[in-house]
Tab-separated table of C-alpha atoms and ligand atoms in Angstrom:
chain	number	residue	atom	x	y	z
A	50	UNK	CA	144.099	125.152	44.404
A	51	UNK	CA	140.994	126.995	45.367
A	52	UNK	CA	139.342	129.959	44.038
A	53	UNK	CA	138.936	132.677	46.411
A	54	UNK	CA	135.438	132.697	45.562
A	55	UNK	CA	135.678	128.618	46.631
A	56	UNK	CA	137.924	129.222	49.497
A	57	UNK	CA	135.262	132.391	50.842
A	58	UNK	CA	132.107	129.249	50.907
A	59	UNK	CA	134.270	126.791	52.580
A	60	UNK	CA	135.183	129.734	55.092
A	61	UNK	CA	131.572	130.491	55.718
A	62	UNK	CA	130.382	126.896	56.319
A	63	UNK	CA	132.678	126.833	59.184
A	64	UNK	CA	131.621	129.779	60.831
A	65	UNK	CA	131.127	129.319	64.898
A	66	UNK	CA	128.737	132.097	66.028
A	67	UNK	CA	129.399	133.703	69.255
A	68	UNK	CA	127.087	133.808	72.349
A	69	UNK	CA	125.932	137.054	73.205
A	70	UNK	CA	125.156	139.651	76.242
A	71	UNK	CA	122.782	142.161	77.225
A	72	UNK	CA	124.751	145.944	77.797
A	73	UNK	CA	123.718	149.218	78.041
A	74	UNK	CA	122.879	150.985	74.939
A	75	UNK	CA	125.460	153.949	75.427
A	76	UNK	CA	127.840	151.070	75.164
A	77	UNK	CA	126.560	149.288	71.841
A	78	UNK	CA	127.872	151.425	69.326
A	79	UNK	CA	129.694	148.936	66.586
A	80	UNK	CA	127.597	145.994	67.989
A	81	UNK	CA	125.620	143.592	66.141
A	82	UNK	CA	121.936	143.107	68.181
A	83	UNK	CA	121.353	139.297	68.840
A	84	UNK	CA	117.648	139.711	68.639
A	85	UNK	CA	114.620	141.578	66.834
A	86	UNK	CA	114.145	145.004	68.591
A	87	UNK	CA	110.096	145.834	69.084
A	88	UNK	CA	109.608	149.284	70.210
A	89	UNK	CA	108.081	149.379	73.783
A	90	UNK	CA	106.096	152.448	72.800
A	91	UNK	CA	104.347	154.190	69.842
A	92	UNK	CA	106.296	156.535	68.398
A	93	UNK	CA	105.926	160.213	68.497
A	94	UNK	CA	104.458	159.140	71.630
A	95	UNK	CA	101.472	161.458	71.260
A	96	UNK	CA	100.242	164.578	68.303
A	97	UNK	CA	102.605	167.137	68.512
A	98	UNK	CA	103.547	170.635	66.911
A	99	UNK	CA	105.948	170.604	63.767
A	100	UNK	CA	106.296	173.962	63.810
A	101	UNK	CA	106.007	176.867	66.690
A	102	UNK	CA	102.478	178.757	65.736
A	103	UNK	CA	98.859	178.617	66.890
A	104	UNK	CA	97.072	175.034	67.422
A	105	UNK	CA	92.951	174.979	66.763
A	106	UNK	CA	89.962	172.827	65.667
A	107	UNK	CA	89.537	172.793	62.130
A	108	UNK	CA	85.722	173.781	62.115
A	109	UNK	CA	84.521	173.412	58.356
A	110	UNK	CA	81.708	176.220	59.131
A	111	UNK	CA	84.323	179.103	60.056
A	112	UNK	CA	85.018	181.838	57.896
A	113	UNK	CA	88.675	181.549	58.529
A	114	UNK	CA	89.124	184.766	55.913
A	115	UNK	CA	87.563	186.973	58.007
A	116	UNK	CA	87.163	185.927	61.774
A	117	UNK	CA	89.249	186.384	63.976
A	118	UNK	CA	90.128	183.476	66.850
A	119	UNK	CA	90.436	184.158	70.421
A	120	UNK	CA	94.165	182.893	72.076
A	121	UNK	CA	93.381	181.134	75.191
A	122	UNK	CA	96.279	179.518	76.429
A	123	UNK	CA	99.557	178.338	75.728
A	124	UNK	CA	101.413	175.038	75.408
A	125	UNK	CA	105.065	174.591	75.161
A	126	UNK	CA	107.629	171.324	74.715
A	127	UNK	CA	107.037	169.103	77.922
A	128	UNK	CA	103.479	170.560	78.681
A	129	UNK	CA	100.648	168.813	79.045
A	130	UNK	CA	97.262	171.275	78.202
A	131	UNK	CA	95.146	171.450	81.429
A	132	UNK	CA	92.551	170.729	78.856
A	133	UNK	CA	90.350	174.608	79.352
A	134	UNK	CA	90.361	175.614	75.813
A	135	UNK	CA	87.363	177.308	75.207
A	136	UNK	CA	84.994	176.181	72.201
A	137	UNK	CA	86.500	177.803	68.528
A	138	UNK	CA	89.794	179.611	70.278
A	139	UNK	CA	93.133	178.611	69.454
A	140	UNK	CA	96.644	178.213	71.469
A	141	UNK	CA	100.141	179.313	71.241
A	142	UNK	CA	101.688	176.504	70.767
A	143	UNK	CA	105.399	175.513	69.918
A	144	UNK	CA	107.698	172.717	68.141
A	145	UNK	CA	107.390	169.409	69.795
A	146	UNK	CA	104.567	170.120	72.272
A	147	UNK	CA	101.799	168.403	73.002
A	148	UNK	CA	98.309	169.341	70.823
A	149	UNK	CA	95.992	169.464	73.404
A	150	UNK	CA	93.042	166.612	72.700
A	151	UNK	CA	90.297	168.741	71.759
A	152	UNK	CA	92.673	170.810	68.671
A	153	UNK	CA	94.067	169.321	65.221
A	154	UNK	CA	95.394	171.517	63.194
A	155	UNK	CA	98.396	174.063	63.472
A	156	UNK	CA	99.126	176.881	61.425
A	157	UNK	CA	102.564	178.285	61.414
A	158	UNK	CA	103.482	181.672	63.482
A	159	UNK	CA	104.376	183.223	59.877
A	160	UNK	CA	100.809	182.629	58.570
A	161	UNK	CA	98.659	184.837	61.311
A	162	UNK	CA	98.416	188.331	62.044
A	163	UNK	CA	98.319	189.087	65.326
A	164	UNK	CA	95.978	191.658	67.281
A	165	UNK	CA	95.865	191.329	70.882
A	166	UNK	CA	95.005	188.031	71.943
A	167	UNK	CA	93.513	187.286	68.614
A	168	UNK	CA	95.313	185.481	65.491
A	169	UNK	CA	93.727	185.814	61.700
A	170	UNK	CA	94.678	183.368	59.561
A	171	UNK	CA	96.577	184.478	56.793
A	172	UNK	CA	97.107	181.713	54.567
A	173	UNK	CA	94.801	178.332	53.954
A	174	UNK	CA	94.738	175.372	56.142
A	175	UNK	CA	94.009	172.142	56.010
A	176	UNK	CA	92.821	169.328	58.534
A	177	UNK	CA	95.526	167.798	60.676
A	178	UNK	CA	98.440	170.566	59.007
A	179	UNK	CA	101.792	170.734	61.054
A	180	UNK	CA	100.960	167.725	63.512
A	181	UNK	CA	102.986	165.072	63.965
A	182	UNK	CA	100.870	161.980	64.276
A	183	UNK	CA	101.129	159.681	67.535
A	184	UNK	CA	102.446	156.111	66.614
A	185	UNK	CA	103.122	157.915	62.830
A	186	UNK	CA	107.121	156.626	62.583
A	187	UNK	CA	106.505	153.357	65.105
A	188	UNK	CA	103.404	151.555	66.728
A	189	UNK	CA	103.666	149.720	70.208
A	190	UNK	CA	105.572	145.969	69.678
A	191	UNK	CA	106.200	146.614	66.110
A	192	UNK	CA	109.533	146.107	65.175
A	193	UNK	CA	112.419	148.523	65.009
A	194	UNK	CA	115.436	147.073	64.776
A	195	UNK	CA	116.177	143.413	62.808
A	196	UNK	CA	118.372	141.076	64.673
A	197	UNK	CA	121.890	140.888	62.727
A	198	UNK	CA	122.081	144.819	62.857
A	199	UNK	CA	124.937	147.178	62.762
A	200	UNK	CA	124.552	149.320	65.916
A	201	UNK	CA	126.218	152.585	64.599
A	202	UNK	CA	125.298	155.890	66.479
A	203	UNK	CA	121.493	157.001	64.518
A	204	UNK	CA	120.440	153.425	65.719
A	205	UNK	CA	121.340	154.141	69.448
A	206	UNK	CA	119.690	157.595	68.651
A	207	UNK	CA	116.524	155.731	67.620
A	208	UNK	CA	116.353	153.217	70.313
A	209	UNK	CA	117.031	155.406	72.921
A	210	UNK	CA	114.245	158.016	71.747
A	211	UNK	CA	111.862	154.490	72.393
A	212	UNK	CA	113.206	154.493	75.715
A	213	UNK	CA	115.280	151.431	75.062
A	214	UNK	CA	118.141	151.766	77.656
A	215	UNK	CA	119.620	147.974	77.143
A	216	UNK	CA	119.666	145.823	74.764
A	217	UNK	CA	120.918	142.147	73.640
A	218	UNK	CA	123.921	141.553	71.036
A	219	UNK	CA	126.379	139.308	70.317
A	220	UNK	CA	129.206	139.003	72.311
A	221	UNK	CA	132.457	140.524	70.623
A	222	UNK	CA	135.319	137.605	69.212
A	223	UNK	CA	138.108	137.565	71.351
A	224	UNK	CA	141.200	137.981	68.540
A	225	UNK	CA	144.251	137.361	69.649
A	226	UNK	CA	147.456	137.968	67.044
A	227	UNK	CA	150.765	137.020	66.533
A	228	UNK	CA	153.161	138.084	64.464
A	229	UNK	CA	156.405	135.738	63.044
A	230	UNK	CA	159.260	136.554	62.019
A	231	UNK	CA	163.198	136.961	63.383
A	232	UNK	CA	163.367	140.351	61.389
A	233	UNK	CA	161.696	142.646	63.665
A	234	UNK	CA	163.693	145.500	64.711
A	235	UNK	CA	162.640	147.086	68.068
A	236	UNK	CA	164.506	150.777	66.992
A	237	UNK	CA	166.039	152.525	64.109
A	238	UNK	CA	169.443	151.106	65.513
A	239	UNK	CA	168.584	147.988	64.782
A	240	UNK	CA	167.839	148.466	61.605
A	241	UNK	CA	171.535	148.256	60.232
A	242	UNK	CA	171.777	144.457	60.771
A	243	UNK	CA	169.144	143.699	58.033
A	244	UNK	CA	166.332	143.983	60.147
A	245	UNK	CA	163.043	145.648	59.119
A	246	UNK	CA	159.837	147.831	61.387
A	247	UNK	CA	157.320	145.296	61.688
A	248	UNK	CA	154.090	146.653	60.437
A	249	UNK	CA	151.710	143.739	60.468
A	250	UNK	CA	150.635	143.996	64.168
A	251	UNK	CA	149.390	147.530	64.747
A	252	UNK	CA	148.005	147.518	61.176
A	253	UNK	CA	145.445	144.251	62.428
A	254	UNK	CA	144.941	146.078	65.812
A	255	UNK	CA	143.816	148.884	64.340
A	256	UNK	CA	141.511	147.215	61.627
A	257	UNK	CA	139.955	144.883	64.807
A	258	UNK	CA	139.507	147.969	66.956
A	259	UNK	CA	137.457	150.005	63.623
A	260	UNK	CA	135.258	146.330	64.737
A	261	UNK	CA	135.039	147.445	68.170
A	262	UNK	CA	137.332	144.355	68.951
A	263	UNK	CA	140.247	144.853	71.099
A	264	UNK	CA	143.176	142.419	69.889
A	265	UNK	CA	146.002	140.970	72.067
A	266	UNK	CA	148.602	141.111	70.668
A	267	UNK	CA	152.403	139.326	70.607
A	268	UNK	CA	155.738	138.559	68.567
A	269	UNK	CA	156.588	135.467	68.129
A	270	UNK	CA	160.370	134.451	66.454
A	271	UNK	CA	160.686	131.992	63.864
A	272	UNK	CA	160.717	129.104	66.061
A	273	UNK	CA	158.149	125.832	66.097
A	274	UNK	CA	158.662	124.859	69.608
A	275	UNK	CA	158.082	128.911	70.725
A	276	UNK	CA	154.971	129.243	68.164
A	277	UNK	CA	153.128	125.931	69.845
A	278	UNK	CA	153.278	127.358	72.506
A	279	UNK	CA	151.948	130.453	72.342
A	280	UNK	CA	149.399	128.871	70.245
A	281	UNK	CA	148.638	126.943	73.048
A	282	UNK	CA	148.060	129.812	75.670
A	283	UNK	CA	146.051	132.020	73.531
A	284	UNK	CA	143.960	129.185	72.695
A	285	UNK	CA	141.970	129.599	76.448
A	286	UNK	CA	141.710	133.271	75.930
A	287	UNK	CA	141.041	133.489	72.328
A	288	UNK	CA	138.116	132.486	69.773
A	289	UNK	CA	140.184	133.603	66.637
A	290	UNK	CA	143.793	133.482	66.265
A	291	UNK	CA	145.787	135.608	63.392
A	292	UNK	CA	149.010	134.448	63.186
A	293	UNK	CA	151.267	136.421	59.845
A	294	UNK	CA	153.678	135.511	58.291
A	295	UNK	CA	155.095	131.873	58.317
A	296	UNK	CA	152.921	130.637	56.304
A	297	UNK	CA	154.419	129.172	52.980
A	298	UNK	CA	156.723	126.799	52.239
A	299	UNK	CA	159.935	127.953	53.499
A	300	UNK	CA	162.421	126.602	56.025
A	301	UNK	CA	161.342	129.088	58.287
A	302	UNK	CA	157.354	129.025	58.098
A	303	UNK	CA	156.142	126.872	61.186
A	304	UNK	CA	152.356	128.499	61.626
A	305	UNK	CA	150.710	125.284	59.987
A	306	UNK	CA	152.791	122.491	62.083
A	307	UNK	CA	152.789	124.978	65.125
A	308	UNK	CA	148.551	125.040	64.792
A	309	UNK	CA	148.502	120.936	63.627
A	310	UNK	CA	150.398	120.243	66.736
A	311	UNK	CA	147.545	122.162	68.887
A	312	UNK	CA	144.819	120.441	67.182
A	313	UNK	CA	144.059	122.655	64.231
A	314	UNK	CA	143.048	121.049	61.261
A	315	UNK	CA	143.549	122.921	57.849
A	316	UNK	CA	140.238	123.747	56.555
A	317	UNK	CA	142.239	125.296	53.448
A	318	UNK	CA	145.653	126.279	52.601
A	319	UNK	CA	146.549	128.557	49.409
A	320	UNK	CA	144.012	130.040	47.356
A	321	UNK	CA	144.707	131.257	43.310
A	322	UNK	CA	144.841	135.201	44.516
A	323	UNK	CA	147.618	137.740	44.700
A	324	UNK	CA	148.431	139.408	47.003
A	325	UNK	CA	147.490	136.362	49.487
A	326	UNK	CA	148.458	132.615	47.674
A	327	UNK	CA	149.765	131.509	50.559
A	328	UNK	CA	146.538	132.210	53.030
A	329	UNK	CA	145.334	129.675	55.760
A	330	UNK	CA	142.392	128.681	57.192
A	331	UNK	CA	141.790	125.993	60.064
A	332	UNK	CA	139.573	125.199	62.875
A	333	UNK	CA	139.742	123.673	66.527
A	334	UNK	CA	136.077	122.596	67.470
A	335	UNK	CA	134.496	126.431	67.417
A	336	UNK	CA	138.465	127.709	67.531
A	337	UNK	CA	139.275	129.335	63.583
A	338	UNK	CA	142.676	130.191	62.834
A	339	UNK	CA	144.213	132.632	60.152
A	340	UNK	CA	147.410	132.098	58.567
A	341	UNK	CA	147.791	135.183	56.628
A	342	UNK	CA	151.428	135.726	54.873
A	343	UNK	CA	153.822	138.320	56.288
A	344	UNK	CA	153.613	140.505	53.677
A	345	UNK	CA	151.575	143.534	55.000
A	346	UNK	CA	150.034	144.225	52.101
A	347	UNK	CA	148.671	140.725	51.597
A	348	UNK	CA	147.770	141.120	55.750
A	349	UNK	CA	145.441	143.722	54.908
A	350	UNK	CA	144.094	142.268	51.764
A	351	UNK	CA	143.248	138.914	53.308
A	352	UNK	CA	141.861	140.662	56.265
A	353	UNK	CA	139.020	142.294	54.596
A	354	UNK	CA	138.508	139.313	51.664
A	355	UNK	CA	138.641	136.761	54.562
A	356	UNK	CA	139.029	137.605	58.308
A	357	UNK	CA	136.332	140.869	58.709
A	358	UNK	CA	133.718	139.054	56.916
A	359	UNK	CA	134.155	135.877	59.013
A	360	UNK	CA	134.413	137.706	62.816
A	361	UNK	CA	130.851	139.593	60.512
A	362	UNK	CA	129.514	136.084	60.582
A	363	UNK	CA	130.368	135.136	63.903
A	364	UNK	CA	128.770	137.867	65.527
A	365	UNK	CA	125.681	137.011	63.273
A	366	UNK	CA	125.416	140.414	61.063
A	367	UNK	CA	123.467	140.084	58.315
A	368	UNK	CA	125.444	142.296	55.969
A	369	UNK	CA	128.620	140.405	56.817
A	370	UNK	CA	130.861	141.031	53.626
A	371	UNK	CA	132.000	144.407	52.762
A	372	UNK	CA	129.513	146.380	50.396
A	373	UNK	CA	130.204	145.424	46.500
A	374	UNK	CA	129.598	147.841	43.611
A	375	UNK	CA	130.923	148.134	40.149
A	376	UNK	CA	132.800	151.288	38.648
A	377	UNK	CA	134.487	152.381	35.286
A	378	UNK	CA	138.063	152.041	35.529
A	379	UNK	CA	140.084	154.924	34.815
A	380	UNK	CA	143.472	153.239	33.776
A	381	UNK	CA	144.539	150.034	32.072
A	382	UNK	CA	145.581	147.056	34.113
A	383	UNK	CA	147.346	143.959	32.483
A	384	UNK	CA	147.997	140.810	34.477
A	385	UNK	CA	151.508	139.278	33.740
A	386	UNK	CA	150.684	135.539	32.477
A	387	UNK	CA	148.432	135.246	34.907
A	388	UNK	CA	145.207	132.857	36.488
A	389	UNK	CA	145.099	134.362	39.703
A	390	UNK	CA	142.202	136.670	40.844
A	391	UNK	CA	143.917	139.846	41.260
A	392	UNK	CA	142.747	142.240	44.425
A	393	UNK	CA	144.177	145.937	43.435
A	394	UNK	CA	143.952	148.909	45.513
A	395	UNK	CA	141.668	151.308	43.904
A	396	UNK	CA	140.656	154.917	44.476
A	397	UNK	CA	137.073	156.146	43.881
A	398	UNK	CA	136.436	159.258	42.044
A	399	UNK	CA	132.934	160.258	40.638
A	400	UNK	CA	132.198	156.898	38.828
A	401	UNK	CA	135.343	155.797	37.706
A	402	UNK	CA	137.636	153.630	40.317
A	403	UNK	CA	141.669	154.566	39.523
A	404	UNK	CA	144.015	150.970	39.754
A	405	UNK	CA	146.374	152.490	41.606
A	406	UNK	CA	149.978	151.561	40.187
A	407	UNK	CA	152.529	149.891	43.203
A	408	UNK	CA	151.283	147.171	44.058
A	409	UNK	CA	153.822	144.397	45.056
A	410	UNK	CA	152.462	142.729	48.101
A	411	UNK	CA	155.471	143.822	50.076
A	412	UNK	CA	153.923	147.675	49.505
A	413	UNK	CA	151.615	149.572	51.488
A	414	UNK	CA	151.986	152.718	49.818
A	415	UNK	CA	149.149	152.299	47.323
A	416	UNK	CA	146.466	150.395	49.535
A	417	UNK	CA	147.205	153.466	52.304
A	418	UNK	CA	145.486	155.337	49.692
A	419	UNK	CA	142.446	153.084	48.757
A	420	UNK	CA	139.202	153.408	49.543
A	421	UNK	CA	138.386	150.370	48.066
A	422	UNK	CA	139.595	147.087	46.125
A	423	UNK	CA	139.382	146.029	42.860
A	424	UNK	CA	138.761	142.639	41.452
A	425	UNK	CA	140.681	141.434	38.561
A	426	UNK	CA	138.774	137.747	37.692
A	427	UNK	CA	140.922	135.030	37.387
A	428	UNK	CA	140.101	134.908	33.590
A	429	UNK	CA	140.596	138.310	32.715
A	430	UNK	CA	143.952	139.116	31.651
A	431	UNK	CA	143.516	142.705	30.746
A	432	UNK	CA	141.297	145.778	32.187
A	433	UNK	CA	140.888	148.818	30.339
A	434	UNK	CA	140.225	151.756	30.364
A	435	UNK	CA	136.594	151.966	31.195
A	436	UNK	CA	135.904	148.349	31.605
A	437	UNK	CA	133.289	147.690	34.424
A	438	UNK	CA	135.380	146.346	37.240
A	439	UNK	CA	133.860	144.848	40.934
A	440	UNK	CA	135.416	146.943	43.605
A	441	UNK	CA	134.525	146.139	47.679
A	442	UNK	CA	134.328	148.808	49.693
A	443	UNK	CA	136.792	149.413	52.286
A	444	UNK	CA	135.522	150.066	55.849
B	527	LIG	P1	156.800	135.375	55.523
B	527	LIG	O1	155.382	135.179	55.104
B	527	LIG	O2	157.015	135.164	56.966
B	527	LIG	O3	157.716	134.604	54.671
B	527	LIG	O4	157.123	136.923	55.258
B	527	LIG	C1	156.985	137.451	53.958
B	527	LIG	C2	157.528	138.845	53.919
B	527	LIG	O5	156.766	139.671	54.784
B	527	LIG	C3	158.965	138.987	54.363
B	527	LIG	O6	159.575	139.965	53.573
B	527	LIG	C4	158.849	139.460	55.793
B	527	LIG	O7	159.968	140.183	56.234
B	527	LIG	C5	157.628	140.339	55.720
B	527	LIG	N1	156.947	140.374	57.012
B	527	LIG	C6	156.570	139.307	57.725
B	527	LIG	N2	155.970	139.682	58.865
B	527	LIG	C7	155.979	141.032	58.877
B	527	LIG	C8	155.525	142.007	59.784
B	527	LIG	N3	154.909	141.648	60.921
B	527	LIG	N4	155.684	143.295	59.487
B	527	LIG	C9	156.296	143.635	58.326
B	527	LIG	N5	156.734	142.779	57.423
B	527	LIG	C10	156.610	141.475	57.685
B	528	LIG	MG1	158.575	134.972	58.244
């Protein structure tokens, strides 16, 4: 059986990228860009005030201690000068306007007394003080934004202050996911005939959507004949297919015949993890297909090991794994006669990550409360109390 650390490279050599589309940028939040960005301007797009206060021409030969300097004009945010300042006089001037060309230096309202329409300087400058250089932050056709970037709102804040109203990213997986099982229960009252709430569905929607990717979705009963066929249909509308639960070796798991009979062919089945053993991976031409077991707690787990890095991938972002770090842990952990890489919810608190303690893969409880997972190895048996353990961040 494979590693999960095996079963993650064979999942990322089969990775089928998606094409992509140009939107608008108000649109692209939670998109990955499918090309270098190159600013089609300097930015700041010309000298400008810092601060609101008086803008003049540094002249080395001025006694600025005891002259005063004439006030000829004034400039606010969104004027241009008109370019009369007279020789050695100074402007009101105030944050974010334009320093007129002939003036480089500003000196902060605070710092000048003021006596008519003349300003003393109160405090010493020096050449270029409270201007914001043209070009300073970006030059023309230098590059702003890598290709394989995550899109999240202070990049649409920077492109759009470039004056970048479209831009070019990959197009979004269509996911399409169906649940198995004949143990669904549509209401409470259904509930007394050994049924149970299925979970699995809304939990994946949800995870897709914090992707920006908006998940069909669709029960399916325990039933090979049924499963093909839904296979089948999603197949035209879909790029990825999650199917849960159904997916070991009981009478009633049909997702690996269901997908073999559509043309899938198992890229792996079962890796040595827990929650998870049972996971599935297999591809159709540029189709994938998840198998993940119907326990929701192995759902979610597999999800963020497996599925989120690999629809990552697909899009083309460069960072496609959830972040890594390493923290203390702040409890004792053993495994129970155990090879299995173990994937724990854990709880960040200063620098120590708490194992939190239920964690049966039929249980939710403890990963609701995660903020990120822990890695047991497959060779360590025992964690304790503060060992260094590998946590992943969760999204
Ligand atoms: P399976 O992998 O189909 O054998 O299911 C394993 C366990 O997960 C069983 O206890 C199922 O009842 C449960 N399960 C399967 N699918 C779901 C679901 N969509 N929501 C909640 N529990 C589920
Ligand atoms: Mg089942």
């Amino acid at each position: 059986m494979l590693n999960y650390k095996e079963a993650k490279d064979l999942l990322f050599q089969h990775v089928s990228k998606t094409a992509t589309e140009t939107i608008q940028l108000c649109h692209a939040e939670g998109r990955i860009t499918a090309e270098d960005i190159r600013s089609p301007v300097a930015h700041p797009l010309f000298d400008q005030s810092a601060v609101d206060g008086y803008a003049f021409k540094l002249n080395n030969d001025h006694n600025y201690d005891n002259d005063w300097l004439s006030v000829s004009g004034e400039v606010k945010a969104g004027d241009m000068s008109d370019g009369q300042i007279e020789d050695g006089s100074a402007v009101r001037i105030f944050t974010g306007a334009r320093i007129p060309d002939e003036l480089d230096t500003v000196i902060m309202q605070e710092d000048v007394t003021v006596n008519g329409d003349s300003i003393s300087l109160n405090k010493e400058v020096k050449l270029g003080q409270h201007v914001r250089k043209a070009a300073e932050q970006i030059k023309e056709g230098e590059l702003a934004i890598k290709k394989g970037s995550h899109i999240n709102p202070a990049t649409i804040g920077f492109l759009a202050s470039l004056g970048i109203k479209e831009i070019t990213v990959a197009k979004t997986p269509a996911v399409h996911i169906i649940v198995t099982g004949n143990e669904f229960a549509s209401d409470a009252a259904g509930l007394a005939s050994g049924k149970i709430f299925e979970s699995n569905g809304e939990m994946l929607a949800a995870a897709l959507k914090k992707m920006s990717i908006n998940a069909s979705f669709e029960e399916c009963a325990d039933d090979l004949k049924l499963l093909q066929e839904k296979i089948a249909e999603a197949n035209d509308q879909s790029d990825v297919l999650i199917i849960s639960g159904g997916v070991s070796v009981g009478d009633y798991d049909f997702t690996v015949p269901a997908l073999e009979a559509n043309g899938y062919e198992t890229v792996f089945h079962k890796v040595k993890q827990k929650p998870g053993k049972p996971l599935l991976f297999s591809k159709k031409e540029d189709k994938a297909a998840f198998g993940l077991p119907g326990n929701p707690r192995a759902v979610m787990i597999c999800f963020y090991q497996y599925v989120l890095p690999y629809l990552n991938a697909m899009a083309g972002k460069s960072s496609y794994q959830l972040t890594e770090a390493v923290f203390a842990s702040a409890n004792n952990y053993k495994k129970k006669d155990d090879d299995r890489t173990h994937f724990l919810a854990g709880k960040i608190n200063g620098n120590e990550v708490e194992l939190l303690e239920i964690q049966g893969s039929h249980m939710m409880m403890s990963l609701a409360a995660a903020d990120c997972l822990a890695v047991n190895p497959e060779d360590t048996l025992e964690i304790k109390k503060g060992d260094l353990v590998n946590v992943v961040l969760l999204p």
